[in-house]
Amino acid sequence: MQRSKQRTRHSTADPIVEVRNVSVTYDLEHRDAMVLDNVSIDLQRGEILGVVGESGSGKSMLANAMMDAVEEPGITTGDVRYYPESGADPVDVLDLSDRELKELRWEEISMVFQGALSSFNPTMTIRGHFEETLKAHDYDVDEGMERAHQLLADLYLDPERILDSYSHELSGGMSQRALIALSLILEPNVLLMDEPTAALDLLMQRSILSLLDDIKEKYELSILFITHDLPLVAGLADRLAILYAFELAEVGPSEQIVRHSQHPYTRALLKAVPNLDAPIETMKPIEGSAPNPAHTPEGCHYAPRCPLATSKCHREAPPWENVGDEHRTACFHHEDAEEAVPFEQDVVQS
């Protein structure tokens, strides 16, 4: 490899990526469609941050914005700052040139997309994907392929079998693990994972999550894990960030969010999760539907579906409230959320 990276382990006040007031808009027939609305969040060095929300809530857009990878005609505004080393001067991601962005992506911040089969070229072996990536970034191929062998072995795969295979010759779990290895081939500091286990069965999902914890420690990664399944990621993530209709609703340590969530939407998500151990009458879908990006409501975006909403909620955006240690929520009525939206905490597998 061309370089050896020195990394510092996670501390609670050591961000590796800072997102500040980031919005993403599209001009749809002369009307702005907001698909990310003034989001501010930190990814701490060495942590796993779970970003959770319904489909279409803006989760993938947040990850794309962190790499300045929102496709035109989308417009990204705000600030994204990346700190390659603890205490170093930040890199302003949204101000980088195309050449600088090429270096940032894969080499510093890498991404694993949902569905490995759609990420691999079916006419190329897995080995070809690794070699092509190394050559594109001017890395030593022989040294890089040694790393590929190690990465695949760390993910409990047979390196030679995998490298000589085409993607369609691998099972879903094998191809997803091969994609994770490919995303790490250039030694990034940050791994963004967009619903990486959504297409897999529950057993394989759990297996990959367990492997991620090991990989994070060995390669000193900071991971943003995007999912719609809150209980799935709760046992893996250090913190959770709940997105609803393009804006953050609640952020805090995983245990706090699962056991003492203070936002009606978070609690409704937990209540709606199917669980074989929960009485069927305790599981209820969230009534109503999320807003259209071109017609987001004034005030709190969740107000039209919220059992606690008042006229104030429909008029004003709620401020962030500190409700625990590193636990924040954006709700005028957070003190009443537990009573208004109860759920069986013991059945949430965290």
mmCIF file of C-alpha atoms in Angstrom:
data_model
loop_
_atom_site.group_PDB
_atom_site.id
_atom_site.type_symbol
_atom_site.label_atom_id
_atom_site.label_comp_id
_atom_site.label_asym_id
_atom_site.label_seq_id
_atom_site.Cartn_x
_atom_site.Cartn_y
_atom_site.Cartn_z
ATOM 1 C CA MET A 1 0.000 0.000 0.000
ATOM 2 C CA GLN A 2 1.074 3.582 -0.490
ATOM 3 C CA ARG A 3 0.618 4.586 3.114
ATOM 4 C CA SER A 4 0.187 3.376 6.657
ATOM 5 C CA LYS A 5 -2.580 4.986 8.663
ATOM 6 C CA GLN A 6 -2.302 5.832 12.334
ATOM 7 C CA ARG A 7 -5.678 5.852 14.034
ATOM 8 C CA THR A 8 -6.890 6.884 17.454
ATOM 9 C CA ARG A 9 -9.534 4.887 19.281
ATOM 10 C CA HIS A 10 -12.968 6.245 20.009
ATOM 11 C CA SER A 11 -13.701 8.779 22.701
ATOM 12 C CA THR A 12 -17.071 10.361 23.346
ATOM 13 C CA ALA A 13 -15.865 13.795 22.225
ATOM 14 C CA ASP A 14 -13.790 12.828 19.198
ATOM 15 C CA PRO A 15 -15.861 13.187 16.019
ATOM 16 C CA ILE A 16 -14.511 11.754 12.802
ATOM 17 C CA VAL A 17 -17.375 13.189 10.707
ATOM 18 C CA GLU A 18 -19.434 16.244 11.639
ATOM 19 C CA VAL A 19 -22.665 16.963 9.782
ATOM 20 C CA ARG A 20 -24.036 20.440 10.403
ATOM 21 C CA ASN A 21 -27.342 21.834 9.101
ATOM 22 C CA VAL A 22 -27.230 19.615 6.022
ATOM 23 C CA SER A 23 -30.196 19.698 3.666
ATOM 24 C CA VAL A 24 -30.745 18.060 0.289
ATOM 25 C CA THR A 25 -33.350 19.453 -2.093
ATOM 26 C CA TYR A 26 -34.603 18.673 -5.586
ATOM 27 C CA ASP A 27 -36.426 21.073 -7.865
ATOM 28 C CA LEU A 28 -39.536 19.196 -8.970
ATOM 29 C CA GLU A 29 -41.618 21.196 -11.422
ATOM 30 C CA HIS A 30 -40.510 24.463 -9.841
ATOM 31 C CA ARG A 31 -41.277 23.266 -6.334
ATOM 32 C CA ASP A 32 -38.483 22.333 -3.959
ATOM 33 C CA ALA A 33 -38.669 18.782 -2.663
ATOM 34 C CA MET A 34 -36.829 18.394 0.634
ATOM 35 C CA VAL A 35 -35.284 14.940 1.111
ATOM 36 C CA LEU A 36 -33.005 15.895 4.008
ATOM 37 C CA ASP A 37 -33.950 18.782 6.267
ATOM 38 C CA ASN A 38 -31.356 20.640 8.334
ATOM 39 C CA VAL A 39 -29.735 17.552 9.852
ATOM 40 C CA SER A 40 -26.868 17.862 12.344
ATOM 41 C CA ILE A 41 -25.164 14.738 13.707
ATOM 42 C CA ASP A 42 -21.652 13.553 14.612
ATOM 43 C CA LEU A 43 -20.111 10.175 13.879
ATOM 44 C CA GLN A 44 -17.640 9.602 16.713
ATOM 45 C CA ARG A 45 -14.274 8.005 16.082
ATOM 46 C CA GLY A 46 -14.490 4.264 16.693
ATOM 47 C CA GLU A 47 -18.247 4.047 17.208
ATOM 48 C CA ILE A 48 -21.091 2.361 15.384
ATOM 49 C CA LEU A 49 -23.926 4.829 14.847
ATOM 50 C CA GLY A 50 -27.244 3.317 13.796
ATOM 51 C CA VAL A 51 -29.454 5.546 11.643
ATOM 52 C CA VAL A 52 -33.026 4.269 11.775
ATOM 53 C CA GLY A 53 -36.256 5.264 10.050
ATOM 54 C CA GLU A 54 -38.985 4.177 7.687
ATOM 55 C CA SER A 55 -38.341 3.820 3.974
ATOM 56 C CA GLY A 56 -38.036 7.230 2.377
ATOM 57 C CA SER A 57 -37.103 9.007 5.597
ATOM 58 C CA GLY A 58 -33.783 10.334 4.260
ATOM 59 C CA LYS A 59 -31.375 7.734 5.648
ATOM 60 C CA SER A 60 -29.600 6.969 2.377
ATOM 61 C CA MET A 61 -29.536 10.642 1.471
ATOM 62 C CA LEU A 62 -27.672 11.377 4.707
ATOM 63 C CA ALA A 63 -24.983 8.818 3.827
ATOM 64 C CA ASN A 64 -24.685 10.178 0.291
ATOM 65 C CA ALA A 65 -24.378 13.729 1.622
ATOM 66 C CA MET A 66 -21.534 12.639 3.915
ATOM 67 C CA MET A 67 -19.561 11.666 0.794
ATOM 68 C CA ASP A 68 -20.877 14.550 -1.352
ATOM 69 C CA ALA A 69 -22.361 11.843 -3.561
ATOM 70 C CA VAL A 70 -25.896 13.207 -4.013
ATOM 71 C CA GLU A 71 -26.622 12.886 -7.712
ATOM 72 C CA GLU A 72 -27.780 15.851 -9.778
ATOM 73 C CA PRO A 73 -30.177 17.592 -9.802
ATOM 74 C CA GLY A 74 -30.025 17.184 -6.020
ATOM 75 C CA ILE A 75 -28.505 20.148 -4.171
ATOM 76 C CA THR A 76 -26.652 19.619 -0.890
ATOM 77 C CA THR A 77 -26.219 22.534 1.501
ATOM 78 C CA GLY A 78 -24.687 22.844 4.960
ATOM 79 C CA ASP A 79 -21.350 21.566 6.216
ATOM 80 C CA VAL A 80 -19.772 18.115 6.297
ATOM 81 C CA ARG A 81 -16.394 18.009 8.025
ATOM 82 C CA TYR A 82 -14.153 14.943 8.040
ATOM 83 C CA TYR A 83 -11.283 14.614 10.538
ATOM 84 C CA PRO A 84 -8.714 12.103 9.198
ATOM 85 C CA GLU A 85 -6.873 12.113 12.539
ATOM 86 C CA SER A 86 -7.945 12.994 16.046
ATOM 87 C CA GLY A 87 -7.418 16.722 16.550
ATOM 88 C CA ALA A 88 -6.432 17.309 12.910
ATOM 89 C CA ASP A 89 -7.773 20.153 10.802
ATOM 90 C CA PRO A 90 -11.042 19.100 9.194
ATOM 91 C CA VAL A 91 -11.614 18.396 5.521
ATOM 92 C CA ASP A 92 -14.621 20.326 4.189
ATOM 93 C CA VAL A 93 -16.169 17.525 2.157
ATOM 94 C CA LEU A 94 -18.681 19.662 0.249
ATOM 95 C CA ASP A 95 -15.884 21.957 -0.968
ATOM 96 C CA LEU A 96 -13.633 19.257 -2.438
ATOM 97 C CA SER A 97 -12.699 19.083 -6.108
ATOM 98 C CA ASP A 98 -13.560 16.021 -8.178
ATOM 99 C CA ARG A 99 -9.999 14.715 -7.794
ATOM 100 C CA GLU A 100 -10.071 15.218 -4.042
ATOM 101 C CA LEU A 101 -13.473 13.518 -3.808
ATOM 102 C CA LYS A 102 -12.098 10.502 -5.677
ATOM 103 C CA GLU A 103 -9.415 10.168 -3.009
ATOM 104 C CA LEU A 104 -11.873 10.681 -0.154
ATOM 105 C CA ARG A 105 -14.286 8.021 -1.392
ATOM 106 C CA TRP A 106 -13.049 4.469 -0.769
ATOM 107 C CA GLU A 107 -9.695 5.657 0.643
ATOM 108 C CA GLU A 108 -11.105 7.600 3.614
ATOM 109 C CA ILE A 109 -14.876 7.061 3.608
ATOM 110 C CA SER A 110 -16.243 3.920 1.966
ATOM 111 C CA MET A 111 -19.799 2.712 1.442
ATOM 112 C CA VAL A 112 -21.580 -0.643 1.338
ATOM 113 C CA PHE A 113 -24.861 -0.545 -0.543
ATOM 114 C CA GLN A 114 -27.968 -2.667 -0.136
ATOM 115 C CA GLY A 115 -27.937 -5.761 -2.326
ATOM 116 C CA ALA A 116 -24.448 -6.991 -3.213
ATOM 117 C CA LEU A 117 -25.517 -8.468 -6.540
ATOM 118 C CA SER A 118 -26.400 -5.023 -7.886
ATOM 119 C CA SER A 119 -23.003 -3.683 -6.775
ATOM 120 C CA PHE A 120 -20.888 -6.269 -8.587
ATOM 121 C CA ASN A 121 -20.314 -6.434 -12.344
ATOM 122 C CA PRO A 122 -21.668 -9.901 -13.278
ATOM 123 C CA THR A 123 -19.085 -10.284 -16.072
ATOM 124 C CA MET A 124 -16.126 -9.805 -13.710
ATOM 125 C CA THR A 125 -14.771 -12.123 -11.028
ATOM 126 C CA ILE A 126 -14.588 -10.886 -7.446
ATOM 127 C CA ARG A 127 -10.792 -10.811 -7.884
ATOM 128 C CA GLY A 128 -11.266 -8.478 -10.837
ATOM 129 C CA HIS A 129 -13.265 -6.064 -8.684
ATOM 130 C CA PHE A 130 -10.513 -5.931 -6.085
ATOM 131 C CA GLU A 131 -7.760 -5.433 -8.666
ATOM 132 C CA GLU A 132 -9.732 -2.785 -10.552
ATOM 133 C CA THR A 133 -10.314 -0.793 -7.350
ATOM 134 C CA LEU A 134 -6.653 -0.971 -6.359
ATOM 135 C CA LYS A 135 -5.472 0.138 -9.815
ATOM 136 C CA ALA A 136 -7.987 2.995 -9.981
ATOM 137 C CA HIS A 137 -6.508 4.451 -6.797
ATOM 138 C CA ASP A 138 -2.853 3.736 -7.717
ATOM 139 C CA TYR A 139 -2.369 1.184 -4.950
ATOM 140 C CA ASP A 140 0.121 -1.666 -5.165
ATOM 141 C CA VAL A 141 -1.970 -4.557 -6.496
ATOM 142 C CA ASP A 142 0.100 -7.408 -5.059
ATOM 143 C CA GLU A 143 0.134 -5.888 -1.581
ATOM 144 C CA GLY A 144 -3.530 -4.981 -1.903
ATOM 145 C CA MET A 145 -4.496 -8.532 -2.822
ATOM 146 C CA GLU A 146 -2.707 -9.804 0.287
ATOM 147 C CA ARG A 147 -4.987 -7.525 2.258
ATOM 148 C CA ALA A 148 -7.984 -8.826 0.290
ATOM 149 C CA HIS A 149 -7.124 -12.378 1.352
ATOM 150 C CA GLN A 150 -6.934 -11.301 4.979
ATOM 151 C CA LEU A 151 -10.185 -9.351 4.844
ATOM 152 C CA LEU A 152 -12.070 -12.250 3.276
ATOM 153 C CA ALA A 153 -10.637 -14.669 5.834
ATOM 154 C CA ASP A 154 -11.647 -12.306 8.649
ATOM 155 C CA LEU A 155 -15.182 -12.484 7.270
ATOM 156 C CA TYR A 156 -15.076 -16.304 7.399
ATOM 157 C CA LEU A 157 -14.811 -16.767 3.658
ATOM 158 C CA ASP A 158 -12.418 -18.947 1.627
ATOM 159 C CA PRO A 159 -10.358 -16.237 -0.127
ATOM 160 C CA GLU A 160 -9.344 -18.218 -3.219
ATOM 161 C CA ARG A 161 -12.826 -19.604 -3.800
ATOM 162 C CA ILE A 162 -14.411 -16.185 -3.445
ATOM 163 C CA LEU A 163 -11.843 -14.324 -5.550
ATOM 164 C CA ASP A 164 -12.181 -16.779 -8.443
ATOM 165 C CA SER A 165 -15.991 -16.680 -8.368
ATOM 166 C CA TYR A 166 -18.501 -14.462 -10.103
ATOM 167 C CA SER A 167 -21.058 -12.735 -7.912
ATOM 168 C CA HIS A 168 -23.938 -14.928 -9.119
ATOM 169 C CA GLU A 169 -22.037 -18.015 -7.961
ATOM 170 C CA LEU A 170 -22.140 -16.829 -4.339
ATOM 171 C CA SER A 171 -24.964 -16.961 -1.829
ATOM 172 C CA GLY A 172 -26.481 -13.718 -0.619
ATOM 173 C CA GLY A 173 -24.530 -13.796 2.627
ATOM 174 C CA MET A 174 -21.254 -14.617 0.897
ATOM 175 C CA SER A 175 -21.622 -11.888 -1.714
ATOM 176 C CA GLN A 176 -22.531 -9.312 0.958
ATOM 177 C CA ARG A 177 -19.455 -10.223 2.996
ATOM 178 C CA ALA A 178 -17.311 -10.034 -0.151
ATOM 179 C CA LEU A 179 -18.690 -6.545 -0.770
ATOM 180 C CA ILE A 180 -17.791 -5.516 2.787
ATOM 181 C CA ALA A 181 -14.247 -6.776 2.184
ATOM 182 C CA LEU A 182 -14.064 -4.821 -1.074
ATOM 183 C CA SER A 183 -15.208 -1.657 0.697
ATOM 184 C CA LEU A 184 -12.285 -2.017 3.127
ATOM 185 C CA ILE A 185 -9.546 -2.790 0.605
ATOM 186 C CA LEU A 186 -8.176 0.801 0.590
ATOM 187 C CA GLU A 187 -8.077 1.030 4.396
ATOM 188 C CA PRO A 188 -10.812 3.626 4.952
ATOM 189 C CA ASN A 189 -11.411 5.138 8.365
ATOM 190 C CA VAL A 190 -15.200 5.382 7.916
ATOM 191 C CA LEU A 191 -17.636 2.777 6.619
ATOM 192 C CA LEU A 192 -21.145 3.838 5.611
ATOM 193 C CA MET A 193 -23.514 0.862 5.386
ATOM 194 C CA ASP A 194 -26.858 1.356 3.647
ATOM 195 C CA GLU A 195 -29.268 -1.451 4.652
ATOM 196 C CA PRO A 196 -26.473 -4.012 4.115
ATOM 197 C CA THR A 197 -28.457 -6.959 5.483
ATOM 198 C CA ALA A 198 -31.969 -6.117 4.271
ATOM 199 C CA ALA A 199 -32.006 -8.807 1.573
ATOM 200 C CA LEU A 200 -30.733 -11.557 3.880
ATOM 201 C CA ASP A 201 -32.527 -13.986 6.170
ATOM 202 C CA LEU A 202 -32.555 -13.319 9.907
ATOM 203 C CA LEU A 203 -29.810 -15.839 10.720
ATOM 204 C CA MET A 204 -27.425 -14.354 8.139
ATOM 205 C CA GLN A 205 -28.292 -10.823 9.297
ATOM 206 C CA ARG A 206 -27.262 -11.691 12.846
ATOM 207 C CA SER A 207 -24.108 -13.408 11.602
ATOM 208 C CA ILE A 208 -22.978 -10.373 9.618
ATOM 209 C CA LEU A 209 -23.742 -7.996 12.472
ATOM 210 C CA SER A 210 -21.551 -10.097 14.745
ATOM 211 C CA LEU A 211 -18.753 -10.015 12.175
ATOM 212 C CA LEU A 212 -19.055 -6.236 11.854
ATOM 213 C CA ASP A 213 -18.329 -5.782 15.529
ATOM 214 C CA ASP A 214 -15.120 -7.806 15.138
ATOM 215 C CA ILE A 215 -14.108 -6.028 11.918
ATOM 216 C CA LYS A 216 -14.680 -2.621 13.513
ATOM 217 C CA GLU A 217 -12.294 -3.439 16.339
ATOM 218 C CA LYS A 218 -9.587 -5.058 14.212
ATOM 219 C CA TYR A 219 -9.512 -2.347 11.541
ATOM 220 C CA GLU A 220 -10.364 0.549 13.872
ATOM 221 C CA LEU A 221 -13.363 1.679 11.874
ATOM 222 C CA SER A 222 -16.103 4.194 12.518
ATOM 223 C CA ILE A 223 -19.365 2.836 11.097
ATOM 224 C CA LEU A 224 -22.656 4.466 10.125
ATOM 225 C CA PHE A 225 -25.226 1.667 9.854
ATOM 226 C CA ILE A 226 -28.484 2.537 8.082
ATOM 227 C CA THR A 227 -31.559 0.384 8.658
ATOM 228 C CA HIS A 228 -35.335 0.461 9.018
ATOM 229 C CA ASP A 229 -35.115 -2.265 11.692
ATOM 230 C CA LEU A 230 -34.453 -0.625 15.056
ATOM 231 C CA PRO A 231 -34.166 -3.802 17.185
ATOM 232 C CA LEU A 232 -31.818 -5.377 14.622
ATOM 233 C CA VAL A 233 -29.190 -2.670 15.031
ATOM 234 C CA ALA A 234 -29.811 -1.799 18.689
ATOM 235 C CA GLY A 235 -27.511 -4.534 19.981
ATOM 236 C CA LEU A 236 -24.726 -3.548 17.570
ATOM 237 C CA ALA A 237 -24.752 0.253 17.647
ATOM 238 C CA ASP A 238 -23.247 2.429 20.345
ATOM 239 C CA ARG A 239 -25.772 5.173 19.556
ATOM 240 C CA LEU A 240 -28.954 5.486 17.527
ATOM 241 C CA ALA A 241 -30.208 8.410 15.447
ATOM 242 C CA ILE A 242 -33.898 8.264 14.524
ATOM 243 C CA LEU A 243 -34.912 9.958 11.264
ATOM 244 C CA TYR A 244 -38.489 10.799 10.382
ATOM 245 C CA ALA A 245 -39.558 12.566 7.174
ATOM 246 C CA PHE A 246 -36.079 13.927 6.420
ATOM 247 C CA GLU A 247 -35.315 15.321 9.894
ATOM 248 C CA LEU A 248 -33.847 13.898 13.087
ATOM 249 C CA ALA A 249 -36.307 13.076 15.858
ATOM 250 C CA GLU A 250 -34.125 11.526 18.567
ATOM 251 C CA VAL A 251 -30.441 10.727 19.178
ATOM 252 C CA GLY A 252 -28.874 8.863 22.071
ATOM 253 C CA PRO A 253 -27.127 5.747 23.388
ATOM 254 C CA SER A 254 -28.751 2.578 22.090
ATOM 255 C CA GLU A 255 -29.808 1.314 25.496
ATOM 256 C CA GLN A 256 -31.401 4.658 26.355
ATOM 257 C CA ILE A 257 -33.280 4.826 23.058
ATOM 258 C CA VAL A 258 -34.616 1.274 23.369
ATOM 259 C CA ARG A 259 -35.508 1.385 27.064
ATOM 260 C CA HIS A 260 -36.350 5.046 27.592
ATOM 261 C CA SER A 261 -37.163 6.584 24.220
ATOM 262 C CA GLN A 262 -38.708 10.027 24.607
ATOM 263 C CA HIS A 263 -40.092 10.673 21.130
ATOM 264 C CA PRO A 264 -43.532 9.343 20.114
ATOM 265 C CA TYR A 265 -42.188 8.261 16.719
ATOM 266 C CA THR A 266 -39.338 6.221 18.188
ATOM 267 C CA ARG A 267 -41.759 4.518 20.542
ATOM 268 C CA ALA A 268 -44.195 3.890 17.707
ATOM 269 C CA LEU A 269 -41.398 2.269 15.688
ATOM 270 C CA LEU A 270 -40.612 -0.059 18.577
ATOM 271 C CA LYS A 271 -44.288 -0.849 19.094
ATOM 272 C CA ALA A 272 -44.701 -1.694 15.394
ATOM 273 C CA VAL A 273 -41.846 -4.205 15.227
ATOM 274 C CA PRO A 274 -43.038 -7.805 14.723
ATOM 275 C CA ASN A 275 -41.768 -10.077 17.500
ATOM 276 C CA LEU A 276 -42.651 -13.682 18.165
ATOM 277 C CA ASP A 277 -42.434 -13.161 21.921
ATOM 278 C CA ALA A 278 -44.890 -10.252 22.019
ATOM 279 C CA PRO A 279 -48.668 -10.636 22.297
ATOM 280 C CA ILE A 280 -50.147 -9.748 18.924
ATOM 281 C CA GLU A 281 -52.362 -7.052 20.436
ATOM 282 C CA THR A 282 -49.285 -5.128 21.645
ATOM 283 C CA MET A 283 -47.940 -4.684 18.105
ATOM 284 C CA LYS A 284 -49.590 -1.934 16.101
ATOM 285 C CA PRO A 285 -48.601 -0.221 12.846
ATOM 286 C CA ILE A 286 -48.074 3.515 12.826
ATOM 287 C CA GLU A 287 -51.276 5.102 11.571
ATOM 288 C CA GLY A 288 -51.127 7.425 8.588
ATOM 289 C CA SER A 289 -48.217 7.842 6.184
ATOM 290 C CA ALA A 290 -45.040 9.873 5.936
ATOM 291 C CA PRO A 291 -45.302 13.187 4.038
ATOM 292 C CA ASN A 292 -44.438 13.729 0.409
ATOM 293 C CA PRO A 293 -41.002 15.382 0.011
ATOM 294 C CA ALA A 294 -42.621 18.260 -1.874
ATOM 295 C CA HIS A 295 -45.262 18.798 0.813
ATOM 296 C CA THR A 296 -43.578 18.476 4.190
ATOM 297 C CA PRO A 297 -45.749 19.948 6.948
ATOM 298 C CA GLU A 298 -44.953 23.039 8.935
ATOM 299 C CA GLY A 299 -43.755 22.556 12.481
ATOM 300 C CA CYS A 300 -42.937 19.027 13.596
ATOM 301 C CA HIS A 301 -42.988 16.692 10.597
ATOM 302 C CA TYR A 302 -44.458 13.907 12.741
ATOM 303 C CA ALA A 303 -47.351 16.021 14.050
ATOM 304 C CA PRO A 304 -49.977 14.715 11.544
ATOM 305 C CA ARG A 305 -49.462 11.151 12.879
ATOM 306 C CA CYS A 306 -48.673 11.917 16.511
ATOM 307 C CA PRO A 307 -51.160 11.187 19.323
ATOM 308 C CA LEU A 308 -49.665 14.016 21.390
ATOM 309 C CA ALA A 309 -49.720 16.727 18.722
ATOM 310 C CA THR A 310 -51.214 20.111 19.566
ATOM 311 C CA SER A 311 -51.688 23.195 17.443
ATOM 312 C CA LYS A 312 -48.228 24.339 18.542
ATOM 313 C CA CYS A 313 -46.703 21.158 17.084
ATOM 314 C CA HIS A 314 -48.317 21.913 13.724
ATOM 315 C CA ARG A 315 -47.005 25.495 13.755
ATOM 316 C CA GLU A 316 -43.525 25.297 15.266
ATOM 317 C CA ALA A 317 -40.540 23.001 14.892
ATOM 318 C CA PRO A 318 -39.698 21.621 18.356
ATOM 319 C CA PRO A 319 -36.263 22.440 19.776
ATOM 320 C CA TRP A 320 -33.845 19.778 20.905
ATOM 321 C CA GLU A 321 -34.263 18.783 24.548
ATOM 322 C CA ASN A 322 -31.639 17.012 26.656
ATOM 323 C CA VAL A 323 -33.463 14.083 28.261
ATOM 324 C CA GLY A 324 -30.531 12.005 29.510
ATOM 325 C CA ASP A 325 -26.804 11.450 29.250
ATOM 326 C CA GLU A 326 -26.018 12.236 25.588
ATOM 327 C CA HIS A 327 -29.711 11.630 24.870
ATOM 328 C CA ARG A 328 -31.635 14.312 22.943
ATOM 329 C CA THR A 329 -35.114 14.440 21.492
ATOM 330 C CA ALA A 330 -37.056 16.970 19.417
ATOM 331 C CA CYS A 331 -40.539 16.919 20.916
ATOM 332 C CA PHE A 332 -42.601 19.470 22.840
ATOM 333 C CA HIS A 333 -44.339 16.671 24.753
ATOM 334 C CA HIS A 334 -41.507 14.213 25.360
ATOM 335 C CA GLU A 335 -42.408 13.897 29.039
ATOM 336 C CA ASP A 336 -45.760 12.355 28.050
ATOM 337 C CA ALA A 337 -44.456 10.047 25.306
ATOM 338 C CA GLU A 338 -44.044 6.954 27.487
ATOM 339 C CA GLU A 339 -47.635 7.053 28.681
ATOM 340 C CA ALA A 340 -49.063 7.944 25.264
ATOM 341 C CA VAL A 341 -47.180 5.227 23.335
ATOM 342 C CA PRO A 342 -46.463 2.281 25.674
ATOM 343 C CA PHE A 343 -44.782 -0.878 24.463
ATOM 344 C CA GLU A 344 -43.408 -4.086 25.949
ATOM 345 C CA GLN A 345 -39.731 -3.234 26.419
ATOM 346 C CA ASP A 346 -38.723 -6.757 27.340
ATOM 347 C CA VAL A 347 -39.601 -8.081 23.910
ATOM 348 C CA VAL A 348 -37.257 -5.719 22.091
ATOM 349 C CA GLN A 349 -34.194 -7.808 21.364
ATOM 350 C CA SER A 350 -31.322 -5.414 22.029
#
